[in-house]
Coordinates of C-alpha atoms and ligand atoms in Angstrom, one line a residue:
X1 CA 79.6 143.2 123.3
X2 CA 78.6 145.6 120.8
X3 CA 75.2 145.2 118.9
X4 CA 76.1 144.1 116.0
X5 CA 74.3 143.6 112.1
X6 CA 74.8 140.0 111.2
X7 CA 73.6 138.2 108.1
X8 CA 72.8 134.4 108.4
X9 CA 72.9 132.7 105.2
X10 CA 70.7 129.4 105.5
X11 CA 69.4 130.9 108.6
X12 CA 65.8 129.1 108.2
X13 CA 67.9 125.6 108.4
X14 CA 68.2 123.6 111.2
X15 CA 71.6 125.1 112.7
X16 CA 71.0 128.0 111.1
X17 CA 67.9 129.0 113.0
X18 CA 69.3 128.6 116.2
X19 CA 72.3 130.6 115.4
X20 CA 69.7 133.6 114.8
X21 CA 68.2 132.6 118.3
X22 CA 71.0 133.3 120.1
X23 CA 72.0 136.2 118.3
X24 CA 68.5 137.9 118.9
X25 CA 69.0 136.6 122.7
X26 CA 72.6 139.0 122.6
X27 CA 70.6 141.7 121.2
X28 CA 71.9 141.7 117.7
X29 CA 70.3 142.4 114.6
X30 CA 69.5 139.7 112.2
X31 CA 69.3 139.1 108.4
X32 CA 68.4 135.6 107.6
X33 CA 69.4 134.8 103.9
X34 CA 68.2 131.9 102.3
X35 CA 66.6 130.3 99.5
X36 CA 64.1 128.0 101.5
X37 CA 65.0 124.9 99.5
X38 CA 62.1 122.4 98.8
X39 CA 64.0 119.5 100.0
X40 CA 64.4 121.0 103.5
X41 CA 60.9 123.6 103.3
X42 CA 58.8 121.7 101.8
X43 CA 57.2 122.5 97.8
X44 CA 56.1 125.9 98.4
X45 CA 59.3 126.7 100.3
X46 CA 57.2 128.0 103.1
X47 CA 58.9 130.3 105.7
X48 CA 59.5 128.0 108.8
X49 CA 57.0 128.3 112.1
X50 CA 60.2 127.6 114.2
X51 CA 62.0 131.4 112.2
X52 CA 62.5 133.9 115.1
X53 CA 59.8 136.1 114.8
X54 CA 61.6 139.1 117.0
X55 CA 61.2 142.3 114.9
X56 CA 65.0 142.1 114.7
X57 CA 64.8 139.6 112.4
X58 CA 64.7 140.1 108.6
X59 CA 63.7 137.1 106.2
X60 CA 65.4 137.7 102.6
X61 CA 64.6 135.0 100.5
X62 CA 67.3 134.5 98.3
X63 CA 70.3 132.0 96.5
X64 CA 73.6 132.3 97.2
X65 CA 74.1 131.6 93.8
X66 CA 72.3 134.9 92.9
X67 CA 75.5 137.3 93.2
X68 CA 73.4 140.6 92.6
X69 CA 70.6 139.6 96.0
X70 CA 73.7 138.1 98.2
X71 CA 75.6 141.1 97.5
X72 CA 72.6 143.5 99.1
X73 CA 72.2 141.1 101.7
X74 CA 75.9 141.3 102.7
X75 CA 75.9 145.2 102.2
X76 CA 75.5 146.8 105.7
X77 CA 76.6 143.5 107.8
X78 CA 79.6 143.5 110.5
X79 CA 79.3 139.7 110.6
X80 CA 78.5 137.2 108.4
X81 CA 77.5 133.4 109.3
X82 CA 77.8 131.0 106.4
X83 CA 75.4 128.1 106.9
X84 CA 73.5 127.7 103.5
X85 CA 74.6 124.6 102.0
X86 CA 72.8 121.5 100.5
X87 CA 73.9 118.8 103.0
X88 CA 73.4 115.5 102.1
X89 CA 76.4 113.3 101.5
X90 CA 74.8 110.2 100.0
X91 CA 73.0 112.8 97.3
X92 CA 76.2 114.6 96.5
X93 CA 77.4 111.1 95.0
X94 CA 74.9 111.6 92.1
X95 CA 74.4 115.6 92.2
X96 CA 77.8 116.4 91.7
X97 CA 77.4 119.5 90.3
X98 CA 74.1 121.1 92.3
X99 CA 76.4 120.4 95.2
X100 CA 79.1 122.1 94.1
X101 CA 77.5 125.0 93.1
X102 CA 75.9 125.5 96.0
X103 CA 78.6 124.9 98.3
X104 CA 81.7 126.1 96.4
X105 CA 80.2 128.4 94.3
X106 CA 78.0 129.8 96.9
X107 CA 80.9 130.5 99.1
X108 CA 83.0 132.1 96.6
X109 CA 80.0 134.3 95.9
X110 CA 80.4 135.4 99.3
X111 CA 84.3 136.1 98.7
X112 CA 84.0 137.9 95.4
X113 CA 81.5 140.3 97.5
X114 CA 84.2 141.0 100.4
X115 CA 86.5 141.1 97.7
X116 CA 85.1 143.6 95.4
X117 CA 82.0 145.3 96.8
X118 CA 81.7 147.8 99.7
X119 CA 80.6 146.3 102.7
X120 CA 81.3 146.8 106.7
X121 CA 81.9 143.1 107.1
X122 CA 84.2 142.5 110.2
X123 CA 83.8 138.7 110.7
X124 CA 83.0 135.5 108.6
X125 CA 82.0 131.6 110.5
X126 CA 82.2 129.3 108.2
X127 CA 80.1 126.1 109.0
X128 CA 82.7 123.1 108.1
X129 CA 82.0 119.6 109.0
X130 CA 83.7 116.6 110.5
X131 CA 82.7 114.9 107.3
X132 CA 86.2 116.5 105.0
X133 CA 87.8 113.9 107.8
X134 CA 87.0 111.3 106.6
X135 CA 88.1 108.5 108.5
X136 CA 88.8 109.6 112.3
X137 CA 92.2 109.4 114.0
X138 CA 93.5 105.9 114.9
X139 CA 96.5 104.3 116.8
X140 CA 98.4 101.3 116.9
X141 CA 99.6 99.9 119.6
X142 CA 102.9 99.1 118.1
X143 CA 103.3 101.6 115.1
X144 CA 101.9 104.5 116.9
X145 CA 99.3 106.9 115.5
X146 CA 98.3 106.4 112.1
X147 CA 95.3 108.3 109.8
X148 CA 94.0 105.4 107.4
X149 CA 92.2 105.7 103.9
X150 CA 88.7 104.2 103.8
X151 CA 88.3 100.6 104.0
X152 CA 88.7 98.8 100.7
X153 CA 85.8 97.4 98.6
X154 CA 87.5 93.9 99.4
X155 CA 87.7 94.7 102.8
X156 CA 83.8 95.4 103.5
X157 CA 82.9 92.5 101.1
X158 CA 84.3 90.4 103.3
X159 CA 82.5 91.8 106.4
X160 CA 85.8 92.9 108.2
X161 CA 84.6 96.0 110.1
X162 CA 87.6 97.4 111.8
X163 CA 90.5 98.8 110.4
X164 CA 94.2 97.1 110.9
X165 CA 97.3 98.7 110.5
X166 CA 98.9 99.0 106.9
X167 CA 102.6 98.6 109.0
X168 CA 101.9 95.0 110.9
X169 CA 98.3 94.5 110.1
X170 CA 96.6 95.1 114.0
X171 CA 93.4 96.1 114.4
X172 CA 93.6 100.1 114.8
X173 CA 91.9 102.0 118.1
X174 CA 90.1 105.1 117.3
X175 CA 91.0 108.0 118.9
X176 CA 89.6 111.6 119.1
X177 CA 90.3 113.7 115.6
X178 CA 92.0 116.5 116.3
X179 CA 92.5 119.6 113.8
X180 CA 95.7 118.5 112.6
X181 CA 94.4 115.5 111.3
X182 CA 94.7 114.8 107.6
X183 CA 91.5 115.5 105.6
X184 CA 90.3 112.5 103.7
X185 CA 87.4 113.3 102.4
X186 CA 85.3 110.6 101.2
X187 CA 81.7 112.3 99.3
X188 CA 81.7 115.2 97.3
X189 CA 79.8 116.8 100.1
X190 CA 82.6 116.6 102.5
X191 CA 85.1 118.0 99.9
X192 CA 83.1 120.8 99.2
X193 CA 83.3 121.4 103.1
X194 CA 86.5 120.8 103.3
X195 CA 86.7 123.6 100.2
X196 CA 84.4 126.0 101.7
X197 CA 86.9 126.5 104.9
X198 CA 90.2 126.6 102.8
X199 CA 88.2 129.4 100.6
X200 CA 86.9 131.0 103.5
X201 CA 90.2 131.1 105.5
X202 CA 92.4 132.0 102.4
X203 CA 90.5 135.4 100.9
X204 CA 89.4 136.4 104.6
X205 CA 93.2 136.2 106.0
X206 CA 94.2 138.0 102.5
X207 CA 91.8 141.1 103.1
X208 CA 92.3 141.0 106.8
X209 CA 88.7 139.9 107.4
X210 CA 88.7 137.8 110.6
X211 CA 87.5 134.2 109.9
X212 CA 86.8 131.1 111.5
X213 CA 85.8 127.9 110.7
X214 CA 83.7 125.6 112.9
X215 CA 84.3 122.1 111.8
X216 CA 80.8 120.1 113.1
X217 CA 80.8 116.7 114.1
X218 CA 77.1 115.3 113.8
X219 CA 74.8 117.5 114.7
X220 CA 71.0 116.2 116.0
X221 CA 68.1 118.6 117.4
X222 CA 64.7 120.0 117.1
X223 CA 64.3 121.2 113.9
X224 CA 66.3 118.9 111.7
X225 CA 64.7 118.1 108.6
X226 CA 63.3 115.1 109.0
X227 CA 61.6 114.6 105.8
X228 CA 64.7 115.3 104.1
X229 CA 66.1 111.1 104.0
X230 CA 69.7 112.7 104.2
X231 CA 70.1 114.3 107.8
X232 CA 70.3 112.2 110.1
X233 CA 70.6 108.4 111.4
X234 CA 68.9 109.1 114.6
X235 CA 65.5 110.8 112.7
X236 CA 65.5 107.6 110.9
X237 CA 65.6 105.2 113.5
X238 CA 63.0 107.9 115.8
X239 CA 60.5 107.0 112.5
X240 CA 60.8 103.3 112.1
X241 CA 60.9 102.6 115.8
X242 CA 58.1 105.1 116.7
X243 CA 55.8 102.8 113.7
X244 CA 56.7 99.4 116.0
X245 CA 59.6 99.0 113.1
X246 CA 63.0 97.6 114.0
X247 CA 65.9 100.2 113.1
X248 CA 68.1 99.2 110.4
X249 CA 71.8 98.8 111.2
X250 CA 74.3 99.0 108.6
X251 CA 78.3 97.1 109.1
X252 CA 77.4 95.7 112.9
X253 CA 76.2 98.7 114.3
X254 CA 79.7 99.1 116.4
X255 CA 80.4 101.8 114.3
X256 CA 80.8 105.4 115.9
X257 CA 80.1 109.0 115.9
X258 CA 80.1 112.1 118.1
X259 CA 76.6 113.4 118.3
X260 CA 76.5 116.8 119.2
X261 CA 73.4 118.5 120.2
X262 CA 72.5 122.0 118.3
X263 CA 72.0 124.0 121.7
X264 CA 75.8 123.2 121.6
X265 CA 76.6 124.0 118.2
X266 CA 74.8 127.3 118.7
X267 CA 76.9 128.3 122.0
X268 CA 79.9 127.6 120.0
X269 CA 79.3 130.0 117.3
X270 CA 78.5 132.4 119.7
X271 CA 81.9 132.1 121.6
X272 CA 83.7 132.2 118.1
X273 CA 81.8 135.4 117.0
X274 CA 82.8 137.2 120.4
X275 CA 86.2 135.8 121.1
X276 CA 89.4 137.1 119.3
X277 CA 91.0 133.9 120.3
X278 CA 89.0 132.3 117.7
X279 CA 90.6 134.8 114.5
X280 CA 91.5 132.5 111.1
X281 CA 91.2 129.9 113.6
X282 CA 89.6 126.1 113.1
X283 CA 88.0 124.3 115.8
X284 CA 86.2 121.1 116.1
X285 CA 82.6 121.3 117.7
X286 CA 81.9 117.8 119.0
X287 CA 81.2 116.5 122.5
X288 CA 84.6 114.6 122.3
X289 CA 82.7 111.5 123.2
X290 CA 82.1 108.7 120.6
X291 CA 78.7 106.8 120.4
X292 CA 77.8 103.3 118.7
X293 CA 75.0 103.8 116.1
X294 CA 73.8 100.8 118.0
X295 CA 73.2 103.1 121.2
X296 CA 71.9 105.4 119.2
X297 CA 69.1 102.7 118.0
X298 CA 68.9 101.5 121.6
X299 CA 68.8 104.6 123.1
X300 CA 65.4 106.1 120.7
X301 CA 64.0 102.4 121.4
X302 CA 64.4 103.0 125.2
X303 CA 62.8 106.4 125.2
X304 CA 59.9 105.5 123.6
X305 CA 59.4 102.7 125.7
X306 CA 59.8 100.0 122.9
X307 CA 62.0 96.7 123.2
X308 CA 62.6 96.9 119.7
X309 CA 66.2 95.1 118.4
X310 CA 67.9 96.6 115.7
X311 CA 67.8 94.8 112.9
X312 CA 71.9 94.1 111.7
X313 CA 72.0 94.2 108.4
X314 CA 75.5 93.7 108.1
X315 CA 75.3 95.5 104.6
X316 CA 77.2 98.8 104.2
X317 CA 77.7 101.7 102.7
X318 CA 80.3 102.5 100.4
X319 CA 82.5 106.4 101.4
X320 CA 81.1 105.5 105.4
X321 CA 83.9 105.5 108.1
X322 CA 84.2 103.1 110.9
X323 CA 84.5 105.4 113.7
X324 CA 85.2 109.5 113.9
X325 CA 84.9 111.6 117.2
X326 CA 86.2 114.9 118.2
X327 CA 89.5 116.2 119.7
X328 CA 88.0 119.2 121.2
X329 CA 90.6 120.3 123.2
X330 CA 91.3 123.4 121.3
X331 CA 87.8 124.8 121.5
X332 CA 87.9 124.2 124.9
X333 CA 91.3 125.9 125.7
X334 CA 90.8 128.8 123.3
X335 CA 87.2 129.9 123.6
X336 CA 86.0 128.0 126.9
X337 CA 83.7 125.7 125.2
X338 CA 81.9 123.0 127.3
X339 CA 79.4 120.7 125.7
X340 CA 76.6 120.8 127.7
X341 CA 73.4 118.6 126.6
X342 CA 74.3 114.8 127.0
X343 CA 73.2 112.3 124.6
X344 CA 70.4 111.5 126.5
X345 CA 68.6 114.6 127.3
X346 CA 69.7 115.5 123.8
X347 CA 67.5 112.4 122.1
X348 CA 65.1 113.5 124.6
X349 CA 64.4 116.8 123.6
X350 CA 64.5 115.5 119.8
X351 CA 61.8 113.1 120.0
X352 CA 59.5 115.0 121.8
X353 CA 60.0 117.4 119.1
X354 CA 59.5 115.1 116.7
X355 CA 56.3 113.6 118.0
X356 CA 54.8 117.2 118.1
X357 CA 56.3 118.3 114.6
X358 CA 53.9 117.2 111.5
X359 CA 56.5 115.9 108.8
X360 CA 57.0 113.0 111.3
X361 CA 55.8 110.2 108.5
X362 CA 59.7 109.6 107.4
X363 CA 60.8 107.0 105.5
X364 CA 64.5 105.7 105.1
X365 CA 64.0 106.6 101.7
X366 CA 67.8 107.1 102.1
X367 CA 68.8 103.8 101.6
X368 CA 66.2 103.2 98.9
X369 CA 67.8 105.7 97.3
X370 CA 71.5 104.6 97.3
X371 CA 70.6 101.1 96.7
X372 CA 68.8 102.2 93.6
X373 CA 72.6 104.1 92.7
X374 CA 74.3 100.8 93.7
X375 CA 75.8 102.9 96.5
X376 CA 75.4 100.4 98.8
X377 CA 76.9 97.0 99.4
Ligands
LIG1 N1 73.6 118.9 110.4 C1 74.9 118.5 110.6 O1 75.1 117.4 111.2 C2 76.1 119.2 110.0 C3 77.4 118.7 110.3 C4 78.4 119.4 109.8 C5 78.3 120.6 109.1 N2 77.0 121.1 108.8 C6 76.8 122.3 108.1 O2 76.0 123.2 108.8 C7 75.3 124.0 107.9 C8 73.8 124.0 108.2 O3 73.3 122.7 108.0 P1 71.9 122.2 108.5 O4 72.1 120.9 109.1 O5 71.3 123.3 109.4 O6 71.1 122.0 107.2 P2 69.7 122.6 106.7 O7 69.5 122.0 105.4 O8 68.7 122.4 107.7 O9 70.0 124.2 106.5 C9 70.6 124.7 105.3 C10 69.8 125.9 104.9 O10 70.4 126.4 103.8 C11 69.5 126.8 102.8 N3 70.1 126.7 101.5 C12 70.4 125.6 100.8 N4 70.9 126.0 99.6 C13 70.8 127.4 99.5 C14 71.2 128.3 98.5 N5 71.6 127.9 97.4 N6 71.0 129.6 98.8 C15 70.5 130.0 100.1 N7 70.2 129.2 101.0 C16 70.3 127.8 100.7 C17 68.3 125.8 103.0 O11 67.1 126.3 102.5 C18 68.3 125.6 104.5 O12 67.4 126.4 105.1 C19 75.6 123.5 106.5 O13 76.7 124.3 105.9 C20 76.1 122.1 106.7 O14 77.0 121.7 105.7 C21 75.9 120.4 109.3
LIG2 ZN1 100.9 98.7 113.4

């Protein structure tokens, strides 16, 4: 492929960075543009160690929200990644409006530039997420396939995990969420995703920019922020397990996810950049392959050695969905995307990370948190 100029907003992030890895692997040149925010970087907002230090990567701090710096940072780019965001779901409940301005109004920054300004921009990836979902994809084995709303308040009162059909009143089986699924977003974070790809697809299809829009199901990796309380069951658990503590479990810990590794989530961005297949296009990027939160504690506790038991709380928290995993079929038959890193290497890799890395004294200040909003139950 051609050498290309591509801007990475949020590029010092977690996904972000190893977006810019792979694109300095191809050969490209790299702008990284973002805003090194305290809760992810720390007070000073320091620069990353884990940045790409090749001289073909450029560090611009800067804000999406600051038209006049993201405007020269899109200026001579061919392809633009959009990856800043603030990402916390639980925090969006009672930051409404920092979240939306970062994640709406920072995208349609980004549109009003491609819109307006000169630039040489050929492509836009939009980083959407599994969480505009909301609930995953369920079926009932005599109605058929149904998409439910969120279990009621009544409902998780009364401790009733699963979710029965609103036609006969069955208990529902999940099934992989495929594209086509309704969005139900449940947070203001996840509708601000949800936004951020209807933005993205609408003014890029209108200007004949080629877009796509990953949708990520829940990514987990070296370099996720794990002093930030909001990214990330599994660096919870890795903290409280590691101190000899027993991992709390929300609902009965049967609920389930699709953890995808970032190695993964990286390849995939890469295949949507080069492939024309992948034009105004939106794909899931999962592993297909649903995983109890359970396994999840189970699985850190087994690494490290420990026979620590979860600790069931059988509290919960109010906007979570039982179970959501990805339909990637499309991904796969489009752009030849394989998952490759199983869960278990995957936690592998992350907790020997972790035990190197030095902001490894996490608490679940999370919960603390939403308990303190009355967010949870
Ligand atoms: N981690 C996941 O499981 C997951 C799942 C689905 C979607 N996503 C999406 O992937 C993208 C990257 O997430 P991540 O997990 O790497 O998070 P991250 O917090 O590690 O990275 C986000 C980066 O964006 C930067 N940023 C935040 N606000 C900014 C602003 N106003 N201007 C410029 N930069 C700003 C931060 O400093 C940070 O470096 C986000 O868009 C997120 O919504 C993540
Ligand atoms: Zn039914």
């Amino acid at each position: 492929m051609v050498k290309q100029k591509v801007l990475v907003t949020g590029g010092a992030g977690f996904i972000g960075s190893f977006i810019v890895d792979e694109l300095v692997r191809d050969g490209h040149a790299v702008r990284v543009f973002d805003s090194l925010e305290p809760q992810i970087h720390g007070p000073a907002g320091k620069i990353p160690d884990y940045l790409n230090k090749s001289e073909k990567v450029e560090f611009v701090r800067g804000d999406v929200l600051d038209y006049g710096a993201f405007r020269e940072a899109v200026k001579d780019v061919d392809v633009v990644f959009h990856e800043a965001a603030r990402v916390g779901v639980g925090q969006s409940m009672y930051e409404v409006s920092r979240y939306v301005d970062t994640n709406t109004n920072g995208t349609a920054n980004l549109l009003n530039i491609l819109a307006n300004e000169k630039h040489s921009v050929k492509k836009v990836l939009v980083a959407a997420s599994m969480s505009s979902y909301g609930e995953g994809a369920y079926t009932c084995s005599k109605c058929g396939p149904v998409s439910p709303e969120l279990r009621s308040e009544k409902q998780m009162s009364q401790r009733k995990w699963e979710l029965s059909c609103s036609g006969c009143g069955s208990i529902l089986m999940p099934v992989p969420a495929s594209e086509s699924k309704l969005l139900q977003p449940t947070s203001v974070y996840a509708i601000t995703k949800a936004t951020q790809e209807d933005l993205v697809l609408c003014v890029c299809r209108a200007y004949g920019i080629p877009a796509v829009s990953l949708r990520y199901f829940n990514v987990y990796g070296p370099r996720q922020s794990l002093s930030n309380p909001y990214t990330g069951v599994a660096a919870i658990f890795m903290s409280r397990i590691k101190n000899g503590s027993p991992p709390i479990i929300f609902e009965d810990g049967m609920q389930s996810r699709d953890f995808v590794s970032v190695h993964d989530i990286a390849a995939a961005n890469m295949l949507a950049m080069k492939s024309g297949a992948a034009d105004y296009g939106i794909f899931n990027v999962g592993t297909g392959r649903p995983i109890t939160i359970m396994a999840v504690a189970e699985a850190i506790a087994r690494i490290y050695g420990k026979s620590i038991k979860p600790t069931v709380t059988n509290n919960y928290r109010k906007g979570d969905v039982r179970h959501c995993f990805a339909d990637i079929s499309r991904i796969k038959s489009r752009l030849g995307f394989e998952p490759k890193v199983s869960f278990e290497d995957g936690m592998r890799e992350l907790i020997s990370w972790a035990d190197k890395a030095s902001a490894v004294d996490m608490v679940d200040k999370a919960t603390t948190e939403l308990k303190s909003k009355g967010l949870v139950g």
